[in-house]
mmCIF file of C-alpha atoms and ligand atoms in Angstrom:
data_model
loop_
_atom_site.group_PDB
_atom_site.id
_atom_site.type_symbol
_atom_site.label_atom_id
_atom_site.label_comp_id
_atom_site.label_asym_id
_atom_site.label_seq_id
_atom_site.Cartn_x
_atom_site.Cartn_y
_atom_site.Cartn_z
ATOM 1 C CA MET A 178 -3.127 28.228 -9.263
ATOM 2 C CA ALA A 179 -1.300 26.180 -6.642
ATOM 3 C CA ARG A 180 2.100 27.399 -5.441
ATOM 4 C CA ILE A 181 3.154 23.759 -5.065
ATOM 5 C CA THR A 182 5.133 22.911 -8.198
ATOM 6 C CA GLY A 183 7.387 20.117 -9.400
ATOM 7 C CA ARG A 184 6.543 17.835 -6.466
ATOM 8 C CA THR A 185 5.521 14.201 -6.180
ATOM 9 C CA ILE A 186 2.230 14.106 -4.309
ATOM 10 C CA LEU A 187 0.277 11.036 -3.206
ATOM 11 C CA ILE A 188 -3.433 11.604 -2.579
ATOM 12 C CA VAL A 189 -5.282 8.731 -0.898
ATOM 13 C CA GLY A 190 -9.017 9.192 -1.495
ATOM 14 C CA ALA A 191 -8.811 11.106 -4.777
ATOM 15 C CA SER A 192 -11.777 9.711 -6.721
ATOM 16 C CA SER A 193 -14.373 12.239 -5.472
ATOM 17 C CA GLY A 194 -15.075 15.074 -3.057
ATOM 18 C CA ILE A 195 -12.281 17.083 -1.451
ATOM 19 C CA GLY A 196 -9.465 14.765 -2.643
ATOM 20 C CA ALA A 197 -10.488 15.008 -6.321
ATOM 21 C CA LYS A 198 -10.753 18.814 -6.061
ATOM 22 C CA VAL A 199 -7.293 19.016 -4.440
ATOM 23 C CA ALA A 200 -5.866 16.897 -7.278
ATOM 24 C CA ARG A 201 -7.393 19.286 -9.837
ATOM 25 C CA LEU A 202 -5.974 22.330 -8.018
ATOM 26 C CA LEU A 203 -2.483 20.810 -7.873
ATOM 27 C CA ALA A 204 -2.617 19.697 -11.511
ATOM 28 C CA SER A 205 -1.674 23.112 -12.889
ATOM 29 C CA GLY A 206 1.611 23.125 -10.952
ATOM 30 C CA GLY A 207 3.522 20.694 -13.158
ATOM 31 C CA ASN A 208 3.514 18.142 -10.350
ATOM 32 C CA ARG A 209 3.668 14.347 -10.368
ATOM 33 C CA LEU A 210 0.463 13.065 -8.794
ATOM 34 C CA VAL A 211 -0.246 9.560 -7.542
ATOM 35 C CA LEU A 212 -3.990 9.181 -7.047
ATOM 36 C CA THR A 213 -5.627 6.281 -5.270
ATOM 37 C CA ALA A 214 -9.091 5.200 -4.094
ATOM 38 C CA ARG A 215 -11.254 2.090 -4.589
ATOM 39 C CA ARG A 216 -13.409 3.174 -7.576
ATOM 40 C CA ALA A 217 -11.167 2.767 -10.635
ATOM 41 C CA PRO A 218 -13.381 4.543 -13.241
ATOM 42 C CA GLU A 219 -13.873 7.688 -11.112
ATOM 43 C CA LEU A 220 -10.165 7.727 -10.301
ATOM 44 C CA ALA A 221 -9.211 7.352 -13.980
ATOM 45 C CA SER A 222 -11.408 10.282 -14.918
ATOM 46 C CA VAL A 223 -9.774 12.574 -12.289
ATOM 47 C CA ALA A 224 -6.332 11.367 -13.480
ATOM 48 C CA GLU A 225 -7.263 12.236 -17.087
ATOM 49 C CA GLU A 226 -8.127 15.813 -16.019
ATOM 50 C CA VAL A 227 -4.841 16.096 -14.107
ATOM 51 C CA ARG A 228 -2.791 15.018 -17.156
ATOM 52 C CA ALA A 229 -4.746 17.394 -19.397
ATOM 53 C CA ALA A 230 -3.872 20.245 -16.986
ATOM 54 C CA GLY A 231 -0.141 19.526 -17.291
ATOM 55 C CA SER A 232 0.890 17.218 -14.428
ATOM 56 C CA ALA A 233 2.088 13.628 -14.667
ATOM 57 C CA CYS A 234 -0.338 11.232 -12.991
ATOM 58 C CA LEU A 235 -0.381 7.618 -11.881
ATOM 59 C CA ASP A 236 -3.802 6.298 -10.821
ATOM 60 C CA LEU A 237 -3.917 3.139 -8.753
ATOM 61 C CA ALA A 238 -7.163 1.577 -7.535
ATOM 62 C CA ALA A 239 -6.605 0.168 -4.032
ATOM 63 C CA ASP A 240 -8.523 -0.331 -0.794
ATOM 64 C CA ALA A 241 -6.775 1.572 2.007
ATOM 65 C CA VAL A 242 -8.314 -0.780 4.580
ATOM 66 C CA ASP A 243 -5.971 -3.474 3.214
ATOM 67 C CA PRO A 244 -2.440 -2.888 4.607
ATOM 68 C CA LEU A 245 -0.755 -4.806 1.758
ATOM 69 C CA ALA A 246 -2.624 -2.793 -0.866
ATOM 70 C CA ALA A 247 -1.641 0.483 0.845
ATOM 71 C CA ALA A 248 2.030 -0.537 1.070
ATOM 72 C CA GLY A 249 1.834 -1.567 -2.604
ATOM 73 C CA VAL A 250 0.664 1.938 -3.590
ATOM 74 C CA VAL A 251 3.606 3.539 -1.765
ATOM 75 C CA THR A 252 6.025 1.117 -3.450
ATOM 76 C CA ALA A 253 4.490 1.744 -6.895
ATOM 77 C CA ALA A 254 4.629 5.538 -6.402
ATOM 78 C CA VAL A 255 8.337 5.386 -5.522
ATOM 79 C CA ALA A 256 9.047 2.985 -8.416
ATOM 80 C CA GLU A 257 7.410 5.452 -10.834
ATOM 81 C CA TYR A 258 8.678 8.813 -9.523
ATOM 82 C CA GLY A 259 11.637 7.985 -7.213
ATOM 83 C CA SER A 260 10.340 9.625 -4.019
ATOM 84 C CA ILE A 261 7.247 11.134 -2.373
ATOM 85 C CA ASP A 262 7.363 14.793 -1.298
ATOM 86 C CA ILE A 263 3.807 15.124 0.011
ATOM 87 C CA ALA A 264 1.219 12.521 1.016
ATOM 88 C CA LEU A 265 -2.378 13.598 1.675
ATOM 89 C CA LEU A 266 -4.212 10.846 3.570
ATOM 90 C CA ASN A 267 -7.747 11.886 2.724
ATOM 91 C CA ALA A 268 -9.750 8.622 2.649
ATOM 92 C CA GLY A 269 -12.584 8.580 5.151
ATOM 93 C CA GLN A 270 -16.325 8.522 5.627
ATOM 94 C CA GLY A 271 -18.604 9.924 8.330
ATOM 95 C CA PRO A 272 -22.148 8.578 7.995
ATOM 96 C CA ASP A 273 -25.048 9.587 10.232
ATOM 97 C CA LEU A 274 -25.028 6.928 13.001
ATOM 98 C CA ARG A 275 -26.933 6.966 16.303
ATOM 99 C CA MET A 276 -25.431 5.074 19.223
ATOM 100 C CA ASP A 277 -28.721 3.324 20.065
ATOM 101 C CA GLN A 278 -28.961 1.998 16.509
ATOM 102 C CA VAL A 279 -25.402 0.892 15.698
ATOM 103 C CA GLY A 280 -24.040 -2.625 15.935
ATOM 104 C CA VAL A 281 -20.527 -3.374 17.142
ATOM 105 C CA GLU A 282 -19.612 -4.156 13.534
ATOM 106 C CA ASP A 283 -20.737 -0.657 12.406
ATOM 107 C CA VAL A 284 -18.366 0.978 14.890
ATOM 108 C CA ALA A 285 -15.523 -1.330 13.775
ATOM 109 C CA ARG A 286 -16.248 -0.497 10.113
ATOM 110 C CA ILE A 287 -16.123 3.258 10.759
ATOM 111 C CA MET A 288 -12.875 2.768 12.697
ATOM 112 C CA ALA A 289 -11.403 0.869 9.729
ATOM 113 C CA LEU A 290 -12.590 3.499 7.229
ATOM 114 C CA ASN A 291 -11.200 6.448 9.184
ATOM 115 C CA TYR A 292 -8.364 5.135 11.371
ATOM 116 C CA ASP A 293 -6.987 1.914 9.825
ATOM 117 C CA VAL A 294 -6.777 3.682 6.454
ATOM 118 C CA VAL A 295 -4.420 6.206 8.067
ATOM 119 C CA VAL A 296 -2.276 3.612 9.854
ATOM 120 C CA ASN A 297 -1.953 1.488 6.710
ATOM 121 C CA TYR A 298 -0.358 4.391 4.819
ATOM 122 C CA LEU A 299 1.438 6.003 7.752
ATOM 123 C CA VAL A 300 3.697 3.018 8.399
ATOM 124 C CA PRO A 301 5.110 2.543 4.858
ATOM 125 C CA LEU A 302 5.245 6.317 4.308
ATOM 126 C CA ILE A 303 7.318 6.879 7.460
ATOM 127 C CA LYS A 304 9.765 4.208 6.248
ATOM 128 C CA GLN A 305 9.977 5.836 2.799
ATOM 129 C CA LEU A 306 10.112 9.516 3.841
ATOM 130 C CA GLY A 307 12.554 8.752 6.666
ATOM 131 C CA ASN A 308 15.023 7.460 4.056
ATOM 132 C CA GLN A 309 14.682 10.505 1.769
ATOM 133 C CA PRO A 310 17.348 13.209 2.302
ATOM 134 C CA ALA A 311 14.689 15.966 2.349
ATOM 135 C CA GLY A 312 12.137 13.975 4.371
ATOM 136 C CA GLY A 313 8.599 14.934 3.352
ATOM 137 C CA LEU A 314 5.128 16.024 4.464
ATOM 138 C CA ILE A 315 2.360 13.677 5.600
ATOM 139 C CA ALA A 316 -1.000 15.471 5.814
ATOM 140 C CA HIS A 317 -4.249 13.938 7.028
ATOM 141 C CA THR A 318 -7.775 15.132 6.326
ATOM 142 C CA ASN A 319 -9.164 14.882 9.836
ATOM 143 C CA SER A 320 -12.357 16.748 10.844
ATOM 144 C CA LEU A 321 -13.599 19.266 13.395
ATOM 145 C CA ALA A 322 -15.689 16.240 14.484
ATOM 146 C CA GLY A 323 -12.398 14.735 15.674
ATOM 147 C CA LEU A 324 -12.093 17.443 18.341
ATOM 148 C CA MET A 325 -15.182 16.366 20.301
ATOM 149 C CA GLY A 326 -17.766 13.587 20.359
ATOM 150 C CA LEU A 327 -20.473 14.871 18.023
ATOM 151 C CA PRO A 328 -23.948 13.352 18.350
ATOM 152 C CA ARG A 329 -24.916 11.104 15.378
ATOM 153 C CA GLN A 330 -21.187 10.990 14.508
ATOM 154 C CA GLY A 331 -19.805 9.202 17.587
ATOM 155 C CA PRO A 332 -17.812 6.400 15.888
ATOM 156 C CA TYR A 333 -16.492 8.852 13.264
ATOM 157 C CA SER A 334 -15.496 11.413 15.935
ATOM 158 C CA ALA A 335 -13.702 8.670 17.874
ATOM 159 C CA ALA A 336 -11.815 7.375 14.826
ATOM 160 C CA LYS A 337 -10.709 10.862 13.750
ATOM 161 C CA ALA A 338 -9.623 11.694 17.334
ATOM 162 C CA ALA A 339 -7.517 8.521 17.391
ATOM 163 C CA ALA A 340 -5.873 9.445 14.086
ATOM 164 C CA ARG A 341 -5.086 12.946 15.324
ATOM 165 C CA THR A 342 -3.461 11.587 18.498
ATOM 166 C CA LEU A 343 -1.351 9.091 16.565
ATOM 167 C CA ILE A 344 -0.158 11.788 14.166
ATOM 168 C CA ASP A 345 0.592 14.183 17.055
ATOM 169 C CA ALA A 346 2.941 11.564 18.538
ATOM 170 C CA ALA A 347 4.557 10.816 15.159
ATOM 171 C CA ARG A 348 5.159 14.557 14.561
ATOM 172 C CA VAL A 349 7.230 14.864 17.746
ATOM 173 C CA GLU A 350 9.140 11.610 17.204
ATOM 174 C CA LEU A 351 9.947 12.104 13.539
ATOM 175 C CA ALA A 352 10.813 15.808 13.298
ATOM 176 C CA PRO A 353 14.558 14.994 13.605
ATOM 177 C CA ARG A 354 14.226 12.758 10.514
ATOM 178 C CA GLY A 355 12.680 15.557 8.437
ATOM 179 C CA ILE A 356 9.131 14.154 8.349
ATOM 180 C CA ARG A 357 6.523 16.874 8.883
ATOM 181 C CA PHE A 358 2.869 16.212 9.768
ATOM 182 C CA THR A 359 -0.200 18.365 9.192
ATOM 183 C CA SER A 360 -3.661 17.452 10.505
ATOM 184 C CA ILE A 361 -6.390 19.267 8.573
ATOM 185 C CA HIS A 362 -9.768 19.724 10.286
ATOM 186 C CA PRO A 363 -12.623 20.779 7.960
ATOM 187 C CA GLY A 364 -16.115 21.579 9.188
ATOM 188 C CA PHE A 365 -19.090 20.381 7.124
ATOM 189 C CA VAL A 366 -18.362 20.199 3.379
ATOM 190 C CA ALA A 367 -21.065 19.720 0.726
ATOM 191 C CA THR A 368 -19.874 16.443 -0.838
ATOM 192 C CA ASP A 369 -22.143 14.030 -2.735
ATOM 193 C CA ARG A 370 -21.873 11.040 -0.386
ATOM 194 C CA ILE A 371 -23.300 12.845 2.659
ATOM 195 C CA SER A 372 -25.553 15.403 0.959
ATOM 196 C CA GLY A 373 -28.842 13.569 1.566
ATOM 197 C CA ASP A 374 -28.170 11.970 4.967
ATOM 198 C CA GLY A 375 -30.386 14.348 6.967
ATOM 199 C CA LEU A 376 -27.654 15.329 9.420
ATOM 200 C CA PRO A 377 -27.819 19.079 10.178
ATOM 201 C CA LYS A 378 -24.664 20.749 8.803
ATOM 202 C CA PRO A 379 -24.259 24.281 10.178
ATOM 203 C CA PHE A 380 -21.899 26.576 8.226
ATOM 204 C CA GLU A 381 -21.434 23.988 5.450
ATOM 205 C CA ILE A 382 -18.926 25.057 2.755
ATOM 206 C CA SER A 383 -18.394 23.956 -0.857
ATOM 207 C CA GLN A 384 -15.921 21.291 -1.943
ATOM 208 C CA GLU A 385 -13.984 23.932 -3.906
ATOM 209 C CA ARG A 386 -13.541 26.114 -0.836
ATOM 210 C CA ALA A 387 -12.521 23.129 1.273
ATOM 211 C CA ALA A 388 -9.965 22.051 -1.349
ATOM 212 C CA ARG A 389 -8.436 25.546 -1.422
ATOM 213 C CA HIS A 390 -8.049 25.395 2.378
ATOM 214 C CA VAL A 391 -6.405 21.966 2.084
ATOM 215 C CA VAL A 392 -3.951 23.159 -0.589
ATOM 216 C CA ARG A 393 -3.072 26.172 1.590
ATOM 217 C CA ALA A 394 -2.338 23.775 4.469
ATOM 218 C CA LEU A 395 -0.099 21.689 2.173
ATOM 219 C CA GLU A 396 1.769 24.872 1.224
ATOM 220 C CA ARG A 397 2.181 26.242 4.765
ATOM 221 C CA GLU A 398 2.452 22.960 6.687
ATOM 222 C CA PRO A 399 0.941 24.037 10.041
ATOM 223 C CA ALA A 400 0.760 21.237 12.625
ATOM 224 C CA GLN A 401 -3.038 21.717 12.728
ATOM 225 C CA ALA A 402 -5.310 23.520 10.230
ATOM 226 C CA TYR A 403 -8.968 24.322 11.000
ATOM 227 C CA PHE A 404 -11.716 25.688 8.718
ATOM 228 C CA PRO A 405 -14.132 27.320 8.178
ATOM 229 C CA TRP A 406 -13.804 30.007 10.818
ATOM 230 C CA ALA A 407 -17.470 29.849 11.961
ATOM 231 C CA THR A 408 -17.520 26.080 12.646
ATOM 232 C CA THR A 409 -14.082 26.221 14.247
ATOM 233 C CA THR A 410 -15.286 28.935 16.632
ATOM 234 C CA LEU A 411 -18.452 26.951 17.402
ATOM 235 C CA VAL A 412 -16.470 23.799 18.242
ATOM 236 C CA ARG A 413 -13.887 25.709 20.305
ATOM 237 C CA THR A 414 -16.680 27.419 22.264
ATOM 238 C CA LEU A 415 -18.469 24.120 22.890
ATOM 239 C CA ARG A 416 -15.213 22.582 24.157
ATOM 240 C CA ALA A 417 -14.713 25.491 26.582
ATOM 241 C CA LEU A 418 -18.234 25.273 28.036
ATOM 242 C CA PRO A 419 -19.147 23.036 31.009
ATOM 243 C CA THR A 420 -20.214 19.596 29.703
ATOM 244 C CA PRO A 421 -23.913 19.900 30.753
ATOM 245 C CA VAL A 422 -24.182 23.180 28.797
ATOM 246 C CA SER A 423 -22.339 21.953 25.675
ATOM 247 C CA SER A 424 -24.393 18.725 25.740
ATOM 248 C CA ARG A 425 -27.636 20.733 25.641
ATOM 249 C CA VAL A 426 -26.395 22.832 22.705
ATOM 250 C CA LEU A 427 -25.153 19.755 20.827
ATOM 251 C CA ARG A 428 -28.467 17.939 21.370
ATOM 252 C CA ARG A 429 -30.300 20.902 19.802
ATOM 253 C CA LEU A 430 -27.856 21.173 16.901
ATOM 254 C CA ALA A 431 -28.113 17.444 16.141
ATOM 255 C CA ALA A 432 -31.916 17.620 16.165
ATOM 256 C CA GLY A 433 -31.760 20.220 13.351
HETATM 257 N N1 NAP B 178 -17.666 16.157 3.739
HETATM 258 C C1 NAP B 178 -17.511 16.639 4.957
HETATM 259 O O1 NAP B 178 -18.390 17.305 5.522
HETATM 260 C C2 NAP B 178 -16.203 16.404 5.697
HETATM 261 C C3 NAP B 178 -15.962 17.152 6.845
HETATM 262 C C4 NAP B 178 -14.778 16.955 7.539
HETATM 263 C C5 NAP B 178 -13.858 16.017 7.102
HETATM 264 N N2 NAP B 178 -14.129 15.287 5.985
HETATM 265 C C6 NAP B 178 -13.137 14.289 5.563
HETATM 266 O O2 NAP B 178 -12.698 14.609 4.271
HETATM 267 C C7 NAP B 178 -12.199 13.430 3.646
HETATM 268 C C8 NAP B 178 -12.736 13.347 2.231
HETATM 269 O O3 NAP B 178 -14.128 13.112 2.279
HETATM 270 P P1 NAP B 178 -15.168 13.820 1.301
HETATM 271 O O4 NAP B 178 -16.098 14.568 2.155
HETATM 272 O O5 NAP B 178 -14.475 14.505 0.203
HETATM 273 O O6 NAP B 178 -16.009 12.551 0.797
HETATM 274 P P2 NAP B 178 -15.887 11.544 -0.429
HETATM 275 O O7 NAP B 178 -16.247 12.214 -1.691
HETATM 276 O O8 NAP B 178 -16.649 10.346 -0.025
HETATM 277 O O9 NAP B 178 -14.330 11.231 -0.502
HETATM 278 C C9 NAP B 178 -13.743 10.186 0.191
HETATM 279 C C10 NAP B 178 -12.601 9.659 -0.650
HETATM 280 O O10 NAP B 178 -11.975 8.595 0.077
HETATM 281 C C11 NAP B 178 -11.982 7.437 -0.727
HETATM 282 N N3 NAP B 178 -12.067 6.262 0.130
HETATM 283 C C12 NAP B 178 -13.013 5.973 1.052
HETATM 284 N N4 NAP B 178 -12.760 4.773 1.612
HETATM 285 C C13 NAP B 178 -11.621 4.319 1.025
HETATM 286 C C14 NAP B 178 -10.865 3.129 1.149
HETATM 287 N N5 NAP B 178 -11.227 2.160 1.995
HETATM 288 N N6 NAP B 178 -9.747 2.973 0.395
HETATM 289 C C15 NAP B 178 -9.379 3.947 -0.481
HETATM 290 N N7 NAP B 178 -10.061 5.093 -0.643
HETATM 291 C C16 NAP B 178 -11.167 5.268 0.096
HETATM 292 C C17 NAP B 178 -13.194 7.581 -1.640
HETATM 293 O O11 NAP B 178 -13.050 6.863 -2.831
HETATM 294 P P3 NAP B 178 -13.617 5.397 -3.139
HETATM 295 O O12 NAP B 178 -15.009 5.327 -2.590
HETATM 296 O O13 NAP B 178 -13.530 5.335 -4.620
HETATM 297 O O14 NAP B 178 -12.674 4.446 -2.473
HETATM 298 C C18 NAP B 178 -13.103 9.070 -1.954
HETATM 299 O O15 NAP B 178 -12.153 9.299 -2.973
HETATM 300 C C19 NAP B 178 -12.613 12.252 4.544
HETATM 301 O O16 NAP B 178 -11.510 11.843 5.317
HETATM 302 C C20 NAP B 178 -13.671 12.870 5.442
HETATM 303 O O17 NAP B 178 -13.738 12.229 6.691
HETATM 304 C C21 NAP B 178 -15.269 15.455 5.267
#
């Protein structure tokens, strides 16, 4: 049972995977959830479960790549519930992509799906939360892949690193206005969309476990949250090693 109760929580990317599991975990807390993603039927079915578990829920199908659609979701959430206490920016996608096989448009698409989707919510949310007396929390589902350039995940790593940097700057600037920021960095999580892509996924964890980590981060609001321990240690070690050594290890890991 989540310790977060009686709050208005926006989850962007709530139709499947980690975001849907987080919504289900928060549903028992008598919260007001605003769920958004592109696939309306999947979203509606998560929203139905949330209502059945005792929280109010507004589900809004919208593409986070479209800035007007994202701003519209923030406006609709405030119109329905008056304010937003917590926003979890969770939309994103990290397909297996090799740099000798991608086109420029593939890299731009991954940037849009993992960076633009953050910017498009960050801007209207900062305006909204900055005007609320109690401010609010903006959390982002980043990735341990955002801490270093992972082979077969280069465009995704780059987009997540950019999002982390932007949020780091916003955290410092906006603390006086009561807006808190948490970047959440999962390792590999067994979600449907990436399960058959062939990318080796050392220390992969379940969606349920990942969602519990995310909810804990929403409760405690650290600037950065990392999990699971094993993948975090692996990435930290690789970052500390000389580049020729870490490159050799990464090449082996990516080969499976
Ligand atoms: N799975 C992993 O191993 C892993 C590891 C580290 C970090 N992450 C991060 O965790 C987050 C959640 O991913 P997941 O693994 O749970 O995969 P997922 O099941 O594919 O969830 C992604 C969610 O984002 C939504 N979404 C994607 N593009 C969107 C868009 N343009 N506009 C609105 N919503 C959009 C998807 O819904 P629709 O398709 O319906 O729009 C879905 O609800 C992502 O940011 C991902 O980068 C995942």
